[in-house]
N, CA, C and O of each residue as an XYZ file, in Angstrom:
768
protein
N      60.946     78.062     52.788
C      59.911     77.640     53.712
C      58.675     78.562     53.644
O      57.554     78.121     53.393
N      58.943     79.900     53.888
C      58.064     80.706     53.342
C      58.089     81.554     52.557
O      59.239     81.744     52.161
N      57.082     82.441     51.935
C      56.933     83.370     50.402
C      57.204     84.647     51.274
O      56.976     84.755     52.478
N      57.728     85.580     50.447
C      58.363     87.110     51.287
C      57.095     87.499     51.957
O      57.251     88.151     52.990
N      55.661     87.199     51.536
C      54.673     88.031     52.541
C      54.558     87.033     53.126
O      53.909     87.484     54.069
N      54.719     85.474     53.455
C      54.257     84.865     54.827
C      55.415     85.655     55.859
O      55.174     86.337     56.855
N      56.236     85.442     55.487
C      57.512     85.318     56.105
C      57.577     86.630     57.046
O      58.056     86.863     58.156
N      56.714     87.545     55.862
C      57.097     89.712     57.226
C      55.818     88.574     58.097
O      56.456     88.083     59.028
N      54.887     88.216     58.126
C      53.606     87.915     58.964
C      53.784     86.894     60.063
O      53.114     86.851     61.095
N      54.930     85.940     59.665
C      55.642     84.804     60.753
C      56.794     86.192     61.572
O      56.700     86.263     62.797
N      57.548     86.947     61.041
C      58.324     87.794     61.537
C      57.855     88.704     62.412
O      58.574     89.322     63.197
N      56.633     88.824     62.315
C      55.443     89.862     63.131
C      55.174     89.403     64.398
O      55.275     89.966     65.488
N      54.554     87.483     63.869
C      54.020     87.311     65.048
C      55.369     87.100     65.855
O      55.525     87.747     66.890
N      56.300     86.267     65.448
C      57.647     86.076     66.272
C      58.125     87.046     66.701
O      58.913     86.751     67.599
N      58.026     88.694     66.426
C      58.393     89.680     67.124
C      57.425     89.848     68.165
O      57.840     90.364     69.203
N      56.324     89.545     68.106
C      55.064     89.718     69.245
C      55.249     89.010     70.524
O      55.163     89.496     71.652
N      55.581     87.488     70.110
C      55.979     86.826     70.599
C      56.928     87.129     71.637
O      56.685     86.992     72.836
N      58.420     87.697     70.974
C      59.605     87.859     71.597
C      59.455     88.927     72.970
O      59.835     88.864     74.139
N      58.613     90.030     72.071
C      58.622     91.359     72.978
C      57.675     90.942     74.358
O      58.049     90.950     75.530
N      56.135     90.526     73.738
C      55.652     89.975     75.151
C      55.870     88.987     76.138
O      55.409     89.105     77.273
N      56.647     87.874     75.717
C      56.666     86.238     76.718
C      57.791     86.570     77.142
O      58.030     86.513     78.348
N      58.903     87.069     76.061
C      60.653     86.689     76.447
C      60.919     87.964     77.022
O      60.829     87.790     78.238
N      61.137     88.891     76.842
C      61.810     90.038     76.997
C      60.737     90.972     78.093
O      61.229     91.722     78.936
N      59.200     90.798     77.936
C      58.445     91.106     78.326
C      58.884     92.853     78.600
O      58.963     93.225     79.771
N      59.125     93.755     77.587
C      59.266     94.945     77.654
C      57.970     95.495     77.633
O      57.985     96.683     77.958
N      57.238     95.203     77.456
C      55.660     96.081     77.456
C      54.588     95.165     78.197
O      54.788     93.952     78.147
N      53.842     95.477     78.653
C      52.830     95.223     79.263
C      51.611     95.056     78.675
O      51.407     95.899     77.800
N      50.721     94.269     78.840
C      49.298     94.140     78.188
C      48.248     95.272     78.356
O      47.033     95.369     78.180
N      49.350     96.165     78.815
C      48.126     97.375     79.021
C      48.409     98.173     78.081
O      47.588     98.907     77.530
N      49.744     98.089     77.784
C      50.468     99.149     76.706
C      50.168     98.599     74.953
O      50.675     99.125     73.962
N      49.304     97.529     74.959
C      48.727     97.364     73.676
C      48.211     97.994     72.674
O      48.507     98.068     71.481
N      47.265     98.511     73.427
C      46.329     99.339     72.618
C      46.986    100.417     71.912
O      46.757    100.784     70.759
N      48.015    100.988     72.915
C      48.659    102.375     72.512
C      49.753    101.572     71.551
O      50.028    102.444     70.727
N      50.141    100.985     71.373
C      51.454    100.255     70.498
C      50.603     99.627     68.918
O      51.144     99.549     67.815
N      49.525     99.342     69.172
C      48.602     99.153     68.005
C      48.124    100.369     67.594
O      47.917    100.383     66.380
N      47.863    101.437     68.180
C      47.467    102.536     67.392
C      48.766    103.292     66.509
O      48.644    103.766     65.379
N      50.023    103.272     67.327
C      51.293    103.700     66.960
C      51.385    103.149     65.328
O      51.585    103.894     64.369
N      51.189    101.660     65.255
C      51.262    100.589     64.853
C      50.285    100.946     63.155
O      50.536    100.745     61.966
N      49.145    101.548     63.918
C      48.413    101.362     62.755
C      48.536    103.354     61.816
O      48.386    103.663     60.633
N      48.778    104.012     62.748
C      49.308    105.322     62.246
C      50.633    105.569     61.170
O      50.834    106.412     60.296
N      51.435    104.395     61.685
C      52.302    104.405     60.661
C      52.069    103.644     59.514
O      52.651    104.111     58.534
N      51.478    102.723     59.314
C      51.053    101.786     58.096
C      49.771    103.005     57.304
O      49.627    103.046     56.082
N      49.014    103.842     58.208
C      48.382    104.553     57.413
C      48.850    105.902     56.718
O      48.137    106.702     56.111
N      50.071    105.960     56.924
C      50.822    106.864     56.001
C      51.371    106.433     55.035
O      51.571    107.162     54.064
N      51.725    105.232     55.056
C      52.281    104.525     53.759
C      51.528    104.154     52.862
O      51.644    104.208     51.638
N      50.330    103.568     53.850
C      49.150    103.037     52.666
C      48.572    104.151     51.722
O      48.419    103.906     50.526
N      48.250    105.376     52.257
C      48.483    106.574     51.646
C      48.957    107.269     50.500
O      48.434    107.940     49.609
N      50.257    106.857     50.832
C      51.436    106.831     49.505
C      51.222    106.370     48.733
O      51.272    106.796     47.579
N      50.817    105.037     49.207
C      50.985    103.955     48.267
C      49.643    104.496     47.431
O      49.584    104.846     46.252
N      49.030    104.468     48.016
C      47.311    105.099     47.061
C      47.728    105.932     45.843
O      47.628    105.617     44.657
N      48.378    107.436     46.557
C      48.561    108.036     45.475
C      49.582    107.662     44.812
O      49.992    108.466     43.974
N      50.038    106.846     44.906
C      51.553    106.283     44.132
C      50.724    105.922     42.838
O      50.678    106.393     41.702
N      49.971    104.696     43.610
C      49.047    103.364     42.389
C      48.291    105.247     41.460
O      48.734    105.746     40.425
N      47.445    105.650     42.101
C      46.631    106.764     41.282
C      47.725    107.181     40.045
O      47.661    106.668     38.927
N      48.740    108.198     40.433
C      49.273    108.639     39.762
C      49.833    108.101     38.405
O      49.904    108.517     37.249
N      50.135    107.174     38.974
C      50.618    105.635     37.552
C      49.417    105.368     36.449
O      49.614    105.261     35.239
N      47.877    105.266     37.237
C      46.974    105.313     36.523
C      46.737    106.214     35.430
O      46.287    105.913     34.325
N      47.120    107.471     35.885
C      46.702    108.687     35.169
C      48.039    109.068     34.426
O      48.044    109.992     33.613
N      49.391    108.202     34.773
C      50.585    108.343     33.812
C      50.230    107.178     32.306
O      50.592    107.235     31.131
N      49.436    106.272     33.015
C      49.134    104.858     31.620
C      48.104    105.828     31.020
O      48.315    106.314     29.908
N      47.103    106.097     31.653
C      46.140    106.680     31.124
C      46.724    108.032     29.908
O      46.364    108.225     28.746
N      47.330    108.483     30.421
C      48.310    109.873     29.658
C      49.766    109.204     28.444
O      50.718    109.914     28.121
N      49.593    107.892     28.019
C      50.477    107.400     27.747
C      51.979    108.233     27.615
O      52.595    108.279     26.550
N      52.361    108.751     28.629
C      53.655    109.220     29.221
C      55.064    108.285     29.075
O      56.154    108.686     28.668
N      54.774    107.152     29.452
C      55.757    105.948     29.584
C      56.746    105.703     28.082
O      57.944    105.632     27.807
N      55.274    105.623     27.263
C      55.572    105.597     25.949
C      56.173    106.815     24.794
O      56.706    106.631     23.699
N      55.883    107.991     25.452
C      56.316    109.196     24.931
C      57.604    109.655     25.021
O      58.190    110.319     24.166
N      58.202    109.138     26.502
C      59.523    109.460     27.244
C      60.366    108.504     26.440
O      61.507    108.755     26.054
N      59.559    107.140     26.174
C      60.660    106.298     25.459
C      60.672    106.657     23.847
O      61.709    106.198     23.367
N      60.241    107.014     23.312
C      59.956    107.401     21.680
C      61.001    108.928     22.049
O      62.019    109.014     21.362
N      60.833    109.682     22.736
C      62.032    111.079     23.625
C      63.275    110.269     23.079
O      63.865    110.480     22.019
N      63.507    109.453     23.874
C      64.574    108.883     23.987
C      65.655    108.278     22.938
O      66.886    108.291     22.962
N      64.852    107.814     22.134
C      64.831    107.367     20.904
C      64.975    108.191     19.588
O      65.367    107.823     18.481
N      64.581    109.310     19.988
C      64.644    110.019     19.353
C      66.396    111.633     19.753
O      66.969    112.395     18.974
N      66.491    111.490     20.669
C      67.586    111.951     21.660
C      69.091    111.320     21.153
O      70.129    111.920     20.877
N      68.808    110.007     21.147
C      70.595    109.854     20.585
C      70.317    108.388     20.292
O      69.278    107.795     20.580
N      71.394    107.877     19.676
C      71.520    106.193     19.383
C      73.085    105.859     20.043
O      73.903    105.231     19.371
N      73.310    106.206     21.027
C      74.520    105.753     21.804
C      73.949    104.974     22.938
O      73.032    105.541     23.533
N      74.316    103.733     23.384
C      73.640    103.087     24.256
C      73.927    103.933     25.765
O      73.026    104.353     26.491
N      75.230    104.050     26.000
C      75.349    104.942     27.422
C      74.495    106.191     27.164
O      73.587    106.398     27.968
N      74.586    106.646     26.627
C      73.235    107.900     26.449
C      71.995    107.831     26.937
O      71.481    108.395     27.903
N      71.503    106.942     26.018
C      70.132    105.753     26.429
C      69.772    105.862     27.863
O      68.885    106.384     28.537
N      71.620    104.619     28.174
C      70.873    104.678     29.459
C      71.292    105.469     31.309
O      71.144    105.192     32.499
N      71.801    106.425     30.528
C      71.875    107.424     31.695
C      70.470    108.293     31.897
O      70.153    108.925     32.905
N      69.685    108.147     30.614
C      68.139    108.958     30.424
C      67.910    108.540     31.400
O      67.822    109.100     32.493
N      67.702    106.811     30.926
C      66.631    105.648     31.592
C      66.863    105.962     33.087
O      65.884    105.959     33.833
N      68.526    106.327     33.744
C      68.474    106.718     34.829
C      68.178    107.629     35.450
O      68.101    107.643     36.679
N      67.938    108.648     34.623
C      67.339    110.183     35.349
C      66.062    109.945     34.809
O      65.512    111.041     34.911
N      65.240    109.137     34.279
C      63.740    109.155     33.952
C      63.546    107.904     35.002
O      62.630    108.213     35.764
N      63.982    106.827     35.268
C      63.738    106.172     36.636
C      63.423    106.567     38.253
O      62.502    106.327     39.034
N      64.928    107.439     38.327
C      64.791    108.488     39.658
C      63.984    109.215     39.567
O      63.481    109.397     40.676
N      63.489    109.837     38.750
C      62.567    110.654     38.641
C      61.284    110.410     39.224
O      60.528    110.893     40.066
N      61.379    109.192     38.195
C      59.442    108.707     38.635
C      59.317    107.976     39.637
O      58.250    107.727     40.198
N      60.971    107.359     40.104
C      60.862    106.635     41.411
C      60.933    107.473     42.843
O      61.416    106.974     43.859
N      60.451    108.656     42.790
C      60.496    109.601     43.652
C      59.423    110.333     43.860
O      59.326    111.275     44.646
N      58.386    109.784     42.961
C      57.015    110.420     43.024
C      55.922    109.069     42.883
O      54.735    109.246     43.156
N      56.450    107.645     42.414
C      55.758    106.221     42.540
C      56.087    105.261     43.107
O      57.237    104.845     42.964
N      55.581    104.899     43.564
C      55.876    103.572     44.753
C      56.513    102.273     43.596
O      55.886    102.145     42.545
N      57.527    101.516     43.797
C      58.614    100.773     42.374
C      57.534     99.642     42.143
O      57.728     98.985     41.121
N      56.466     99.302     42.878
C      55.664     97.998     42.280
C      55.089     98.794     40.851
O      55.582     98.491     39.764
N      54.104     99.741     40.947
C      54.197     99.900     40.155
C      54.758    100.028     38.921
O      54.547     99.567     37.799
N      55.674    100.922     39.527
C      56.351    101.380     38.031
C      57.452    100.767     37.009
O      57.883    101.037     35.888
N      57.766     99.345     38.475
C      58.156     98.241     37.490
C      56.972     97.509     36.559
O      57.069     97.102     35.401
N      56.003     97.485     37.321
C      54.744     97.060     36.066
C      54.281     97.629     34.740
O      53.912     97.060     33.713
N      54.475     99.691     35.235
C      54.260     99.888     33.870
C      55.581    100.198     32.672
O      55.414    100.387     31.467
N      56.876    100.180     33.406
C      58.037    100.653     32.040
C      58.314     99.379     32.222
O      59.291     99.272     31.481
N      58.158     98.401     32.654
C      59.447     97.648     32.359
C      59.050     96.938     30.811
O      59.967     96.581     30.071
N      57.727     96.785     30.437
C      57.346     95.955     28.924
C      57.704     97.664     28.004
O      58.242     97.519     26.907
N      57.484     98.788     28.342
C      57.955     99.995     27.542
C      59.526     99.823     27.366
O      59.973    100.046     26.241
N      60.088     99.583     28.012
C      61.697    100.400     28.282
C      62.380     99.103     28.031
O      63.515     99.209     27.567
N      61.967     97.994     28.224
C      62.756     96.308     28.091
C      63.110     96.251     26.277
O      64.242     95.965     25.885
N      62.153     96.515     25.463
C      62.500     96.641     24.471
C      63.567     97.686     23.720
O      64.173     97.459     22.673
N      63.613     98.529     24.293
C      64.385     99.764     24.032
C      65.647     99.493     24.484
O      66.497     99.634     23.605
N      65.981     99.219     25.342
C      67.609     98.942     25.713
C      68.028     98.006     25.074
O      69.038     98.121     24.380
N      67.170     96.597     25.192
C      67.763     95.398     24.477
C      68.068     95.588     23.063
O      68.973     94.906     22.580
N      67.458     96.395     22.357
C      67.955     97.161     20.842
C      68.917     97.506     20.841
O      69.636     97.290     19.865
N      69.452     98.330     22.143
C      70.799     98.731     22.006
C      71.810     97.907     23.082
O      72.673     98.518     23.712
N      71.617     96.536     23.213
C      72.325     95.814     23.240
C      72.836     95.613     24.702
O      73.983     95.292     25.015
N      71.641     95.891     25.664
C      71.667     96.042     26.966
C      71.009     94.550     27.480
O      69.880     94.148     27.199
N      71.974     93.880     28.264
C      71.510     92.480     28.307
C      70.095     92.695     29.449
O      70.227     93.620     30.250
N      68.771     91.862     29.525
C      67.597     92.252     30.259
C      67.982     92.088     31.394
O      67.867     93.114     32.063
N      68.661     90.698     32.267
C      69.551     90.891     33.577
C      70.070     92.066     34.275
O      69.729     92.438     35.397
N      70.970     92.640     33.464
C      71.753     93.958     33.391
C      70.715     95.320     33.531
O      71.021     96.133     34.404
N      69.697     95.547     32.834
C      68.361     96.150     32.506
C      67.540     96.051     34.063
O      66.969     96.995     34.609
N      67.648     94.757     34.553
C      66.722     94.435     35.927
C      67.432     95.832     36.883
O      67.126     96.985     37.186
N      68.616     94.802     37.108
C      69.348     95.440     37.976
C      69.558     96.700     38.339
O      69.579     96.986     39.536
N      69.788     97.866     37.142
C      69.818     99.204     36.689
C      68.274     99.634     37.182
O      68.157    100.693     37.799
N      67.013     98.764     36.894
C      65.926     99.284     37.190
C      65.220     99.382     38.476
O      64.328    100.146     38.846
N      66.140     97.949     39.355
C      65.424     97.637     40.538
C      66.428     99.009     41.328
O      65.739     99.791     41.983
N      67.770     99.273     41.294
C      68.746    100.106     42.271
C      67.846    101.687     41.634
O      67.589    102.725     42.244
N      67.669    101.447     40.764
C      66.979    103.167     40.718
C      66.076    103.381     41.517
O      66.139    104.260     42.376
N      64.860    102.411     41.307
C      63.925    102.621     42.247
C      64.162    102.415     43.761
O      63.600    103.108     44.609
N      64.985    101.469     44.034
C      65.202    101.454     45.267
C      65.526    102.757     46.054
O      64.933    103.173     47.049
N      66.706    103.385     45.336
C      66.930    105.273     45.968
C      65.760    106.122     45.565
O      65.868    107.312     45.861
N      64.637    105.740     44.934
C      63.680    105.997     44.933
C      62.482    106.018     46.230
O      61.548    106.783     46.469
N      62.941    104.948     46.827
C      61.889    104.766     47.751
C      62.561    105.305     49.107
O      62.015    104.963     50.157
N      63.593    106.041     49.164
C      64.339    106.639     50.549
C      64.265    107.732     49.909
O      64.989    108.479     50.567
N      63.675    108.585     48.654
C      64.018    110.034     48.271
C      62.546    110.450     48.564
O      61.578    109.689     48.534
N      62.534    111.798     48.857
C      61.262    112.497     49.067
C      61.057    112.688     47.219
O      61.754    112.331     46.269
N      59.609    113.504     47.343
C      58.581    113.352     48.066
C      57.862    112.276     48.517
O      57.297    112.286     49.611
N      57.835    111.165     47.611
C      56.859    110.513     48.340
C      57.754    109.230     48.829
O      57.241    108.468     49.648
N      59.037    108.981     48.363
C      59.984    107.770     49.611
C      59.218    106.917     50.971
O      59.216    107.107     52.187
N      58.772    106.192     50.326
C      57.429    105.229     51.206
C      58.780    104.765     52.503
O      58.602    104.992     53.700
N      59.782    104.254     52.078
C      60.676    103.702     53.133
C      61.184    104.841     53.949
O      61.559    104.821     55.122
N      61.134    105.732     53.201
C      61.700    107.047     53.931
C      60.929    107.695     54.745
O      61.408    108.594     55.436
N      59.563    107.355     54.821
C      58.626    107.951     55.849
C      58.510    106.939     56.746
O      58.625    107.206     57.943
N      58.299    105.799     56.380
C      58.285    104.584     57.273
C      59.721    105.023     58.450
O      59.529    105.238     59.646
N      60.659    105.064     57.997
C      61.874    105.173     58.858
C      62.203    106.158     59.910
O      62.855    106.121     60.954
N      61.283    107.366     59.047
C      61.386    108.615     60.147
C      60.210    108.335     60.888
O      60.178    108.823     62.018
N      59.226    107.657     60.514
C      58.103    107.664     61.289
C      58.379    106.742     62.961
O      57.817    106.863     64.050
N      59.457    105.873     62.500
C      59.539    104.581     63.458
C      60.576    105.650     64.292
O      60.244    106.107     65.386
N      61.665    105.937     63.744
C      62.270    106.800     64.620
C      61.967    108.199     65.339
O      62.649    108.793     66.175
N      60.596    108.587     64.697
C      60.325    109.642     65.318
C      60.913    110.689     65.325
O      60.951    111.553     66.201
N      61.689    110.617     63.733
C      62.709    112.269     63.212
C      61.568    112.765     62.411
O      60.538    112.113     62.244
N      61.798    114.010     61.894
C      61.433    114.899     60.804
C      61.782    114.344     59.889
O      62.565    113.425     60.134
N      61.505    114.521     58.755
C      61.640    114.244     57.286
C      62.453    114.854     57.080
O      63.057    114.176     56.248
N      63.162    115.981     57.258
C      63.809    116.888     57.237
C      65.693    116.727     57.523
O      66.693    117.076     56.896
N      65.445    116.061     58.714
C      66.821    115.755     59.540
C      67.015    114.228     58.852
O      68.122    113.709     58.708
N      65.969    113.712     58.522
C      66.354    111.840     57.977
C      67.215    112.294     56.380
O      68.274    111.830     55.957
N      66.232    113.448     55.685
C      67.423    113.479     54.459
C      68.206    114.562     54.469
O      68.556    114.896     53.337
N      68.693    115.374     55.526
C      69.902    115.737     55.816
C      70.865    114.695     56.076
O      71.915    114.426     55.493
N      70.273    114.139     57.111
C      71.467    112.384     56.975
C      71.611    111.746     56.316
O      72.519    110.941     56.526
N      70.853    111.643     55.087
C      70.952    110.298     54.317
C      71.739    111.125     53.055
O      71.949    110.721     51.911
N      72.017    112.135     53.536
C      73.238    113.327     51.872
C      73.581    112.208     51.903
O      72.870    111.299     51.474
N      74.856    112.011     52.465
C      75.900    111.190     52.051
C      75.613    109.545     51.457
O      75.995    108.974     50.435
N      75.132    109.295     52.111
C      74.276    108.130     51.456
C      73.725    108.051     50.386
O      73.702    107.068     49.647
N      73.200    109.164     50.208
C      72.777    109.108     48.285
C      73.885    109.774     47.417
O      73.590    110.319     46.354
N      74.964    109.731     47.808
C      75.778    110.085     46.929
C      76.680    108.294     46.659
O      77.153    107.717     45.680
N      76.558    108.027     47.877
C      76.782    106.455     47.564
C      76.042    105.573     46.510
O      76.535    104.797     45.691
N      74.670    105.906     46.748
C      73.998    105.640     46.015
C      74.486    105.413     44.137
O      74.634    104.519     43.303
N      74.580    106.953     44.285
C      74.624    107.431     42.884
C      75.771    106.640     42.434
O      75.944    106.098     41.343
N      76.444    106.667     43.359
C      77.983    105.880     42.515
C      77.699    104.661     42.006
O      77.872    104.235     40.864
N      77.201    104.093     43.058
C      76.852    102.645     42.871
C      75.935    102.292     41.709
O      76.137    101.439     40.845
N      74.785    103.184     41.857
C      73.972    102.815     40.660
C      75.058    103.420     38.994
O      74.577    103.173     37.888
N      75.871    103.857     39.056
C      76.619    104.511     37.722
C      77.532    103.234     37.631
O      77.771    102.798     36.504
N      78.164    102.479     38.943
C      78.503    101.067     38.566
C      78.149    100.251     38.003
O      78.782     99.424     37.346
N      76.851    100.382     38.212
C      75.806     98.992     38.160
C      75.733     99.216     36.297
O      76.098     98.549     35.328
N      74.932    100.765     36.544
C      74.834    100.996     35.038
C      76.376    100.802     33.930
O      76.335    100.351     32.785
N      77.333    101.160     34.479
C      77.903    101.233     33.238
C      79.458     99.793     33.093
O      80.425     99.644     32.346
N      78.848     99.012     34.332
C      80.167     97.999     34.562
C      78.611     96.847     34.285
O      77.815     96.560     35.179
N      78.545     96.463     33.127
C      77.591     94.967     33.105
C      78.152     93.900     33.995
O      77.386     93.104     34.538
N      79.523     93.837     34.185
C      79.509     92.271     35.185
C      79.408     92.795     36.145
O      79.428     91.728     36.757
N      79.267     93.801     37.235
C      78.723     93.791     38.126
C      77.451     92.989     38.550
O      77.269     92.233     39.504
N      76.514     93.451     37.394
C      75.048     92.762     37.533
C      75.048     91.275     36.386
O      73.949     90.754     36.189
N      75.946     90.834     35.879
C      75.931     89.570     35.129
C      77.042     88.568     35.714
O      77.052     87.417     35.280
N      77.815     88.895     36.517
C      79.008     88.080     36.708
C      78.090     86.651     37.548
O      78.235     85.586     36.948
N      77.234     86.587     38.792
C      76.524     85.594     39.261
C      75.433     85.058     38.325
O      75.379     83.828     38.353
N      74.893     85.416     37.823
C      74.094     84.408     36.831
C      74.651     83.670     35.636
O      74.007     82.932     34.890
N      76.015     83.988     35.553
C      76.964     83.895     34.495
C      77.584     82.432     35.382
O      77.487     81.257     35.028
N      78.039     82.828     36.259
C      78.661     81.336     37.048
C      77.097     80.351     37.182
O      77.016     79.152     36.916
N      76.086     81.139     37.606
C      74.986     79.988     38.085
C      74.466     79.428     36.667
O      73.878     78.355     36.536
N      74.646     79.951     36.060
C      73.792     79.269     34.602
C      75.340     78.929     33.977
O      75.456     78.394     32.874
C-alpha cells in the first residue's frame, strides 16, 4: 500500500494522531518543546549522515574500495578467507559510514570478487546487508546507535556497555550467515 518512506510519514502522522486525540498524553502547549526534542535528535543523525556521505566521497575519490579488493586478491585464493576479509573490511567501514552508502560504493567493487570465488550474489547481499547493519549500532559513528540513546536519554557509553552481549550475538550470527549459504538461500530457493 505504501513505499518504506510513505509508510515512516503515514506512521508519524498516525503516531501524532494517537498521542494527541486518543491517549491525549501531551497537551498543545507541550508542542513546541516535543518538536524541538524532535528536531535535535534528527539533527544529530543528519550530521552523521553528512559526514558519513563526505567520507565515502573522499574514500571513491581515494580509490580505497578498489585497493582493499585487489589486497584481497592478492591475500589468498580460499573463498572463506576472502570472505571473512570482506567481513572485517565491512565492519570496519560500517562503523565509520552510514550502509546507504557504502552499499552503493562496494557492492559493484566486491560483487565481482566473491562471485569468482563462487559466492552466490543472494548469499553476498545478505553477508553485506548483516555487516552493516552491526554497523549502524557500533560507535563511532552508529547512526541507530545515537538515535537510540538519544530517544532514551542514556550516554553512549552505558547503551554500548549494554549492547556487549548483543554484539557478540551479532558476530555469531553474521559467521552463520557467512559461512552456512542456506541460511541466506534456503527462501528464495523455495520462492523461485
Amino acid at each position: 500500500m505504501f513505499t518504506a518512506t510513505e509508510s515512516a510519514a503515514v506512521a508519524v502522522i498516525w503516531a501524532f494522531f494517537v498521542t494527541m486525540f486518543i491517549y491525549r498524553d501531551y497537551k498543545w502547549s507541550e508542542l513546541p518543546k516535543m518538536l524541538h526534542r524532535t528536531v535535535r535528535t534528527l539533527s544529530i543523525v543528519m550530521i552523521l549522515i553528512a559526514f558519513a556521505a563526505a567520507f565515502g566521497y573522499i574514500m571513491t575519490l581515494m580509490q580505497i574500495p578498489s585497493k582493499i579488493t585487489t589486497a584481497f586478491l592478492t591475500f589468498s585464493d580460499n573463498r572463506y578467507v576472502i570472505l571473512m576479509c570482506v567481513n572485517f573490511m565491512l565492519l570496519a567501514l560500517g562503523t565509520l559510514m552510514d550502509m546507504a552508502p557504502l552499499i552503493l560504493i562496494l557492492t559493484p567493487i566486491l560483487l565481482p570478487v566473491v562471485t569468482s570465488f563462487g559466492v552466490d550474489p543472494v548469499h553476498f547481499g545478505m553477508i553485506m546487508l548483516v555487516n552493516l547493519g552491526i554497523g549502524l549500532i557500533t560507535p563511532p559513528v552508529g547512526a541507530v546507535l545515537f538515535v537510540g540513546a538519544a530517544i532514551g536519554k542514556v550516554t553512549i557509553e552505558n547503551t554500548v556497555k549494554a549492547l556487549l552481549p548483543f554484539y557478540a550475538a551479532l558476530f555469531m550470527v553474521l559467521m552463520a550467515v557467512t559461512y552456512i549459504p542456506a541460511i541466506s538461500l534456503w527462501l528464495p530457493s523455495v520462492v523461485l
